Amino acid sequence: MMGEADNRSAGAVKLSRRRSMNRVAWLYISRYPFINAVVLLMLLGEKLRESGSDVSLSKEIIIGHVVVMSIIGSALCFKFKPRFFANVAAFYHGFSTLLLVCNTNFSEIKKVQLASKALAVMGAFLVLSSGLVFPGEVRRSKPRFLSVARIFLGLHLFISAYLLISSEQMMIISKLVPYVGYYVALAIAGLLALSSFSFITAQYINVFAKIGMGLFAMIILAEVVGILFRSLWTFDFFYRVYLLSGSVCCLVAMFMYSM
C-alpha cells in the first residue's frame, strides 16, 4: 500500500511538473506571432533606410502581415480555438516566408536560412495543433500533424547541420572555444545530422530531441554572441534577431517532443 501511494505521489508530482513545463512552452509559442511581426517590421525598416534596399514588399502587404499575425497571436493567447489557429499559424508562416524570399534580393545563404527557420516554426505550431501540448490539460494527439511536424523539424535539423559548417556560426564557435572550436562545430553538425535522421525516420525521437535541445542551446548562444558583437557577423542586426527567434521556437519544439 505504501509503495502504491508513493508511486501515485511521484506520478502526480511528475504530471504537475510536466504541466508547468507545458505552460512555459505555450507561453513562448503563443506569443511568437507578435515577436515575428515586430522583429520583421524592424528588419524591413532597417532595410528601407539603407540605400539600394533589397526589400521590395509593398506597404499594404507589410500591414496585412502585421494584422494577420496579431489576430493569430491574440487567438492563441486567449486560447480561442487553439488547434485551429496553431494550424493557421503554421501554414501562414510558411506562406509569409515564401513571400519574403520571393520579394527580396537576399543572398542564397540568407534565403536558405529563412526557409530553414520557417520549417522549424511550422513544425512547432503543428506540434501544438496536434494536441500534444496544451496548458493544464491532456488531449488526444493527432498523428498526422505530429508526422508532418517531425519531418519539418528533421529537415530543419539537416539544413542547420549544413549551415553550421558553411556559415559564420563556425567562426563564432571557434572564437567561443579556442583551439578546438572547429572540431566542436563539426561534432555539433554531426549530431544535428543524426538527430535529423531520427526525426525523419521516427526512431529514438525522445532521446534525440533531448540531444537537439542541447545542440540548439549552443547554437542560440553563438547567435546571441553574434548579436551582442555585431562586428563578428556579416549579416544585419535585426536579421540575426529574426533568425534567433526562430531558433528559440525550434528549441521549444524539441522540448515538447522530449517530454
CSV table of C-alpha atoms in Angstrom, one decimal:
chain,number,residue,atom,x,y,z
A,1,MET,CA,0.0,0.0,0.0
A,2,MET,CA,2.8,2.4,0.9
A,3,GLY,CA,4.5,1.6,-2.3
A,4,GLU,CA,1.4,2.3,-4.4
A,5,ALA,CA,0.8,5.6,-2.5
A,6,ASP,CA,4.4,6.6,-3.2
A,7,ASN,CA,4.1,5.8,-6.9
A,8,ARG,CA,0.9,7.8,-7.1
A,9,SER,CA,2.5,10.7,-5.4
A,10,ALA,CA,5.5,10.6,-7.6
A,11,GLY,CA,3.3,10.3,-10.7
A,12,ALA,CA,1.3,13.4,-9.5
A,13,VAL,CA,4.4,15.4,-9.0
A,14,LYS,CA,5.7,14.4,-12.4
A,15,LEU,CA,2.4,15.3,-14.1
A,16,SER,CA,2.3,18.7,-12.3
A,17,ARG,CA,5.9,19.4,-13.4
A,18,ARG,CA,5.0,18.5,-17.0
A,19,ARG,CA,2.0,20.8,-17.0
A,20,SER,CA,4.2,23.6,-15.7
A,21,MET,CA,6.7,23.0,-18.5
A,22,ASN,CA,3.8,22.9,-21.0
A,23,ARG,CA,2.8,26.3,-19.8
A,24,VAL,CA,6.3,27.7,-20.4
A,25,ALA,CA,6.3,26.2,-23.9
A,26,TRP,CA,2.9,27.5,-24.6
A,27,LEU,CA,3.9,31.0,-23.3
A,28,TYR,CA,6.6,31.4,-26.0
A,29,ILE,CA,4.8,29.7,-28.9
A,30,SER,CA,1.6,31.6,-28.4
A,31,ARG,CA,3.5,34.9,-28.3
A,32,TYR,CA,5.7,34.1,-31.2
A,33,PRO,CA,3.4,35.7,-33.9
A,34,PHE,CA,3.8,39.0,-32.1
A,35,ILE,CA,7.6,38.6,-31.9
A,36,ASN,CA,7.7,37.7,-35.6
A,37,ALA,CA,5.6,40.7,-36.6
A,38,VAL,CA,7.7,43.2,-34.5
A,39,VAL,CA,11.1,41.9,-35.5
A,40,LEU,CA,10.2,41.6,-39.2
A,41,LEU,CA,9.0,45.2,-39.1
A,42,MET,CA,12.3,46.2,-37.6
A,43,LEU,CA,14.2,44.2,-40.2
A,44,LEU,CA,12.2,45.8,-43.1
A,45,GLY,CA,12.6,49.3,-41.6
A,46,GLU,CA,16.3,48.8,-41.3
A,47,LYS,CA,16.5,47.7,-45.0
A,48,LEU,CA,14.3,50.6,-46.2
A,49,ARG,CA,16.7,53.1,-44.5
A,50,GLU,CA,19.6,51.7,-46.5
A,51,SER,CA,20.4,52.9,-50.0
A,52,GLY,CA,19.7,50.3,-52.6
A,53,SER,CA,17.4,48.4,-50.3
A,54,ASP,CA,17.0,44.7,-51.1
A,55,VAL,CA,13.4,44.5,-49.8
A,56,SER,CA,10.6,45.4,-52.3
A,57,LEU,CA,7.4,44.5,-50.3
A,58,SER,CA,4.5,46.9,-50.6
A,59,LYS,CA,3.2,48.8,-47.6
A,60,GLU,CA,-0.2,47.0,-47.9
A,61,ILE,CA,1.4,43.6,-47.7
A,62,ILE,CA,3.5,44.5,-44.6
A,63,ILE,CA,0.5,46.0,-42.8
A,64,GLY,CA,-1.6,42.9,-43.7
A,65,HIS,CA,1.1,40.6,-42.3
A,66,VAL,CA,1.1,42.5,-39.0
A,67,VAL,CA,-2.7,42.4,-38.8
A,68,VAL,CA,-2.8,38.6,-39.6
A,69,MET,CA,-0.1,37.8,-37.1
A,70,SER,CA,-1.8,39.9,-34.4
A,71,ILE,CA,-5.1,38.1,-34.9
A,72,ILE,CA,-3.3,34.7,-34.7
A,73,GLY,CA,-1.3,35.7,-31.7
A,74,SER,CA,-4.4,37.1,-29.9
A,75,ALA,CA,-6.4,33.9,-30.6
A,76,LEU,CA,-3.6,31.7,-29.2
A,77,CYS,CA,-3.0,33.9,-26.2
A,78,PHE,CA,-6.7,33.7,-25.2
A,79,LYS,CA,-6.9,30.0,-26.2
A,80,PHE,CA,-9.6,30.6,-28.7
A,81,LYS,CA,-9.7,27.5,-30.9
A,82,PRO,CA,-6.0,26.9,-30.2
A,83,ARG,CA,-5.6,23.9,-32.5
A,84,PHE,CA,-7.2,25.7,-35.5
A,85,PHE,CA,-5.2,28.9,-35.1
A,86,ALA,CA,-2.0,26.9,-34.5
A,87,ASN,CA,-2.6,25.2,-37.8
A,88,VAL,CA,-3.3,28.6,-39.4
A,89,ALA,CA,-0.1,30.0,-37.9
A,90,ALA,CA,1.9,27.1,-39.3
A,91,PHE,CA,0.7,27.4,-42.9
A,92,TYR,CA,0.6,31.2,-42.8
A,93,HIS,CA,4.2,31.4,-41.6
A,94,GLY,CA,5.3,29.2,-44.5
A,95,PHE,CA,3.4,31.4,-46.9
A,96,SER,CA,4.7,34.7,-45.5
A,97,THR,CA,8.3,33.4,-45.6
A,98,LEU,CA,7.9,32.4,-49.2
A,99,LEU,CA,6.5,35.8,-49.9
A,100,LEU,CA,9.5,37.4,-48.2
A,101,VAL,CA,12.0,35.3,-50.0
A,102,CYS,CA,10.4,35.9,-53.4
A,103,ASN,CA,10.2,39.7,-53.0
A,104,THR,CA,13.8,40.2,-51.8
A,105,ASN,CA,17.2,40.1,-53.3
A,106,PHE,CA,18.8,38.3,-50.3
A,107,SER,CA,21.8,36.1,-51.0
A,108,GLU,CA,21.2,32.4,-51.4
A,109,ILE,CA,22.5,31.6,-47.9
A,110,LYS,CA,20.0,34.1,-46.4
A,111,LYS,CA,17.2,32.5,-48.3
A,112,VAL,CA,18.2,29.1,-47.2
A,113,GLN,CA,18.4,30.3,-43.5
A,114,LEU,CA,14.9,31.9,-43.8
A,115,ALA,CA,13.4,28.8,-45.3
A,116,SER,CA,15.0,26.6,-42.7
A,117,LYS,CA,13.7,28.7,-39.8
A,118,ALA,CA,10.3,28.6,-41.4
A,119,LEU,CA,10.3,24.8,-41.3
A,120,ALA,CA,11.2,24.9,-37.6
A,121,VAL,CA,8.5,27.4,-36.7
A,122,MET,CA,5.9,25.5,-38.8
A,123,GLY,CA,6.9,22.3,-37.0
A,124,ALA,CA,6.5,23.9,-33.6
A,125,PHE,CA,3.0,25.2,-34.5
A,126,LEU,CA,2.0,21.8,-35.9
A,127,VAL,CA,3.1,20.1,-32.6
A,128,LEU,CA,0.6,22.4,-30.9
A,129,SER,CA,-2.1,21.8,-33.4
A,130,SER,CA,-1.7,18.0,-32.9
A,131,GLY,CA,-2.8,18.4,-29.3
A,132,LEU,CA,0.5,17.0,-27.9
A,133,VAL,CA,1.0,20.0,-25.6
A,134,PHE,CA,-1.8,22.2,-24.2
A,135,PRO,CA,-1.5,24.1,-20.9
A,136,GLY,CA,-3.1,22.3,-17.9
A,137,GLU,CA,-4.9,19.6,-19.9
A,138,VAL,CA,-4.3,16.4,-21.8
A,139,ARG,CA,-5.8,15.8,-25.2
A,140,ARG,CA,-5.8,13.1,-27.8
A,141,SER,CA,-3.0,13.9,-30.2
A,142,LYS,CA,-3.4,13.7,-34.0
A,143,PRO,CA,-0.7,11.5,-35.5
A,144,ARG,CA,-0.9,13.2,-39.0
A,145,PHE,CA,0.1,16.6,-37.6
A,146,LEU,CA,2.8,15.1,-35.5
A,147,SER,CA,4.2,13.2,-38.5
A,148,VAL,CA,4.3,16.4,-40.6
A,149,ALA,CA,5.8,18.3,-37.7
A,150,ARG,CA,8.7,15.9,-37.1
A,151,ILE,CA,9.5,15.8,-40.8
A,152,PHE,CA,9.7,19.6,-40.9
A,153,LEU,CA,11.8,19.6,-37.8
A,154,GLY,CA,14.0,16.9,-39.2
A,155,LEU,CA,14.6,18.9,-42.4
A,156,HIS,CA,15.4,21.9,-40.3
A,157,LEU,CA,18.0,19.9,-38.3
A,158,PHE,CA,19.6,18.7,-41.5
A,159,ILE,CA,19.8,22.2,-43.0
A,160,SER,CA,21.1,23.5,-39.7
A,161,ALA,CA,23.9,21.0,-39.8
A,162,TYR,CA,24.9,22.1,-43.3
A,163,LEU,CA,24.7,25.8,-42.4
A,164,LEU,CA,26.7,25.3,-39.3
A,165,ILE,CA,29.8,24.2,-41.3
A,166,SER,CA,29.3,26.7,-44.1
A,167,SER,CA,28.5,30.0,-42.3
A,168,GLU,CA,29.7,32.4,-39.7
A,169,GLN,CA,28.4,30.2,-36.9
A,170,MET,CA,31.5,28.1,-37.4
A,171,MET,CA,33.7,31.2,-36.8
A,172,ILE,CA,31.7,32.1,-33.7
A,173,ILE,CA,32.0,28.7,-32.1
A,174,SER,CA,35.7,28.7,-32.9
A,175,LYS,CA,36.0,32.0,-31.0
A,176,LEU,CA,33.9,30.7,-28.1
A,177,VAL,CA,36.0,27.5,-27.8
A,178,PRO,CA,39.7,28.4,-28.8
A,179,TYR,CA,41.9,25.8,-30.5
A,180,VAL,CA,39.2,23.0,-30.7
A,181,GLY,CA,36.3,25.2,-31.8
A,182,TYR,CA,36.4,23.8,-35.4
A,183,TYR,CA,36.2,20.2,-34.2
A,184,VAL,CA,33.4,21.2,-31.7
A,185,ALA,CA,31.4,22.7,-34.6
A,186,LEU,CA,31.9,19.5,-36.7
A,187,ALA,CA,30.8,17.4,-33.8
A,188,ILE,CA,27.7,19.5,-33.4
A,189,ALA,CA,26.9,19.3,-37.1
A,190,GLY,CA,27.3,15.5,-37.0
A,191,LEU,CA,24.9,15.2,-34.0
A,192,LEU,CA,22.4,17.5,-35.8
A,193,ALA,CA,22.5,15.3,-38.8
A,194,LEU,CA,21.9,12.2,-36.6
A,195,SER,CA,19.0,14.0,-34.9
A,196,SER,CA,17.6,14.9,-38.3
A,197,PHE,CA,17.7,11.2,-39.3
A,198,SER,CA,16.0,10.3,-36.1
A,199,PHE,CA,13.1,12.7,-36.6
A,200,ILE,CA,12.6,11.9,-40.3
A,201,THR,CA,12.6,8.1,-39.6
A,202,ALA,CA,10.7,8.4,-36.2
A,203,GLN,CA,13.4,6.4,-34.4
A,204,TYR,CA,14.5,7.3,-30.8
A,205,ILE,CA,12.9,10.7,-31.1
A,206,ASN,CA,12.7,11.3,-27.3
A,207,VAL,CA,16.5,10.7,-27.0
A,208,PHE,CA,17.5,12.8,-30.0
A,209,ALA,CA,15.0,15.6,-29.0
A,210,LYS,CA,17.0,16.0,-25.8
A,211,ILE,CA,20.2,16.0,-27.7
A,212,GLY,CA,18.8,18.5,-30.1
A,213,MET,CA,17.8,20.8,-27.2
A,214,GLY,CA,21.4,20.8,-26.0
A,215,LEU,CA,22.7,21.5,-29.5
A,216,PHE,CA,20.3,24.3,-30.2
A,217,ALA,CA,21.1,25.8,-26.9
A,218,MET,CA,24.8,26.0,-28.1
A,219,ILE,CA,23.7,27.4,-31.5
A,220,ILE,CA,21.5,30.0,-29.8
A,221,LEU,CA,24.4,31.0,-27.6
A,222,ALA,CA,26.5,31.5,-30.7
A,223,GLU,CA,23.8,33.6,-32.3
A,224,VAL,CA,23.4,35.7,-29.1
A,225,VAL,CA,27.2,36.3,-29.1
A,226,GLY,CA,26.9,37.4,-32.7
A,227,ILE,CA,24.1,39.8,-31.9
A,228,LEU,CA,26.0,41.3,-29.0
A,229,PHE,CA,29.1,41.7,-31.1
A,230,ARG,CA,27.7,42.6,-34.5
A,231,SER,CA,31.1,43.1,-36.0
A,232,LEU,CA,31.6,39.3,-35.9
A,233,TRP,CA,28.7,38.9,-38.4
A,234,THR,CA,28.3,40.0,-42.0
A,235,PHE,CA,24.5,39.9,-41.7
A,236,ASP,CA,22.3,42.7,-40.4
A,237,PHE,CA,21.4,43.1,-36.7
A,238,PHE,CA,17.6,42.6,-36.9
A,239,TYR,CA,18.1,39.8,-39.5
A,240,ARG,CA,20.1,37.9,-36.8
A,241,VAL,CA,17.4,38.6,-34.2
A,242,TYR,CA,14.7,37.3,-36.6
A,243,LEU,CA,16.7,34.0,-37.0
A,244,LEU,CA,17.3,33.8,-33.3
A,245,SER,CA,13.6,34.0,-32.5
A,246,GLY,CA,13.1,31.0,-34.9
A,247,SER,CA,15.9,29.1,-33.2
A,248,VAL,CA,14.2,29.5,-29.9
A,249,CYS,CA,10.9,28.3,-31.4
A,250,CYS,CA,12.8,25.2,-32.6
A,251,LEU,CA,14.3,24.7,-29.2
A,252,VAL,CA,10.8,24.8,-27.7
A,253,ALA,CA,9.5,22.2,-30.2
A,254,MET,CA,12.4,19.9,-29.3
A,255,PHE,CA,11.4,20.4,-25.6
A,256,MET,CA,7.8,19.4,-26.4
A,257,TYR,CA,9.0,16.3,-28.2
A,258,SER,CA,11.3,15.3,-25.3
A,259,MET,CA,8.6,15.2,-22.7
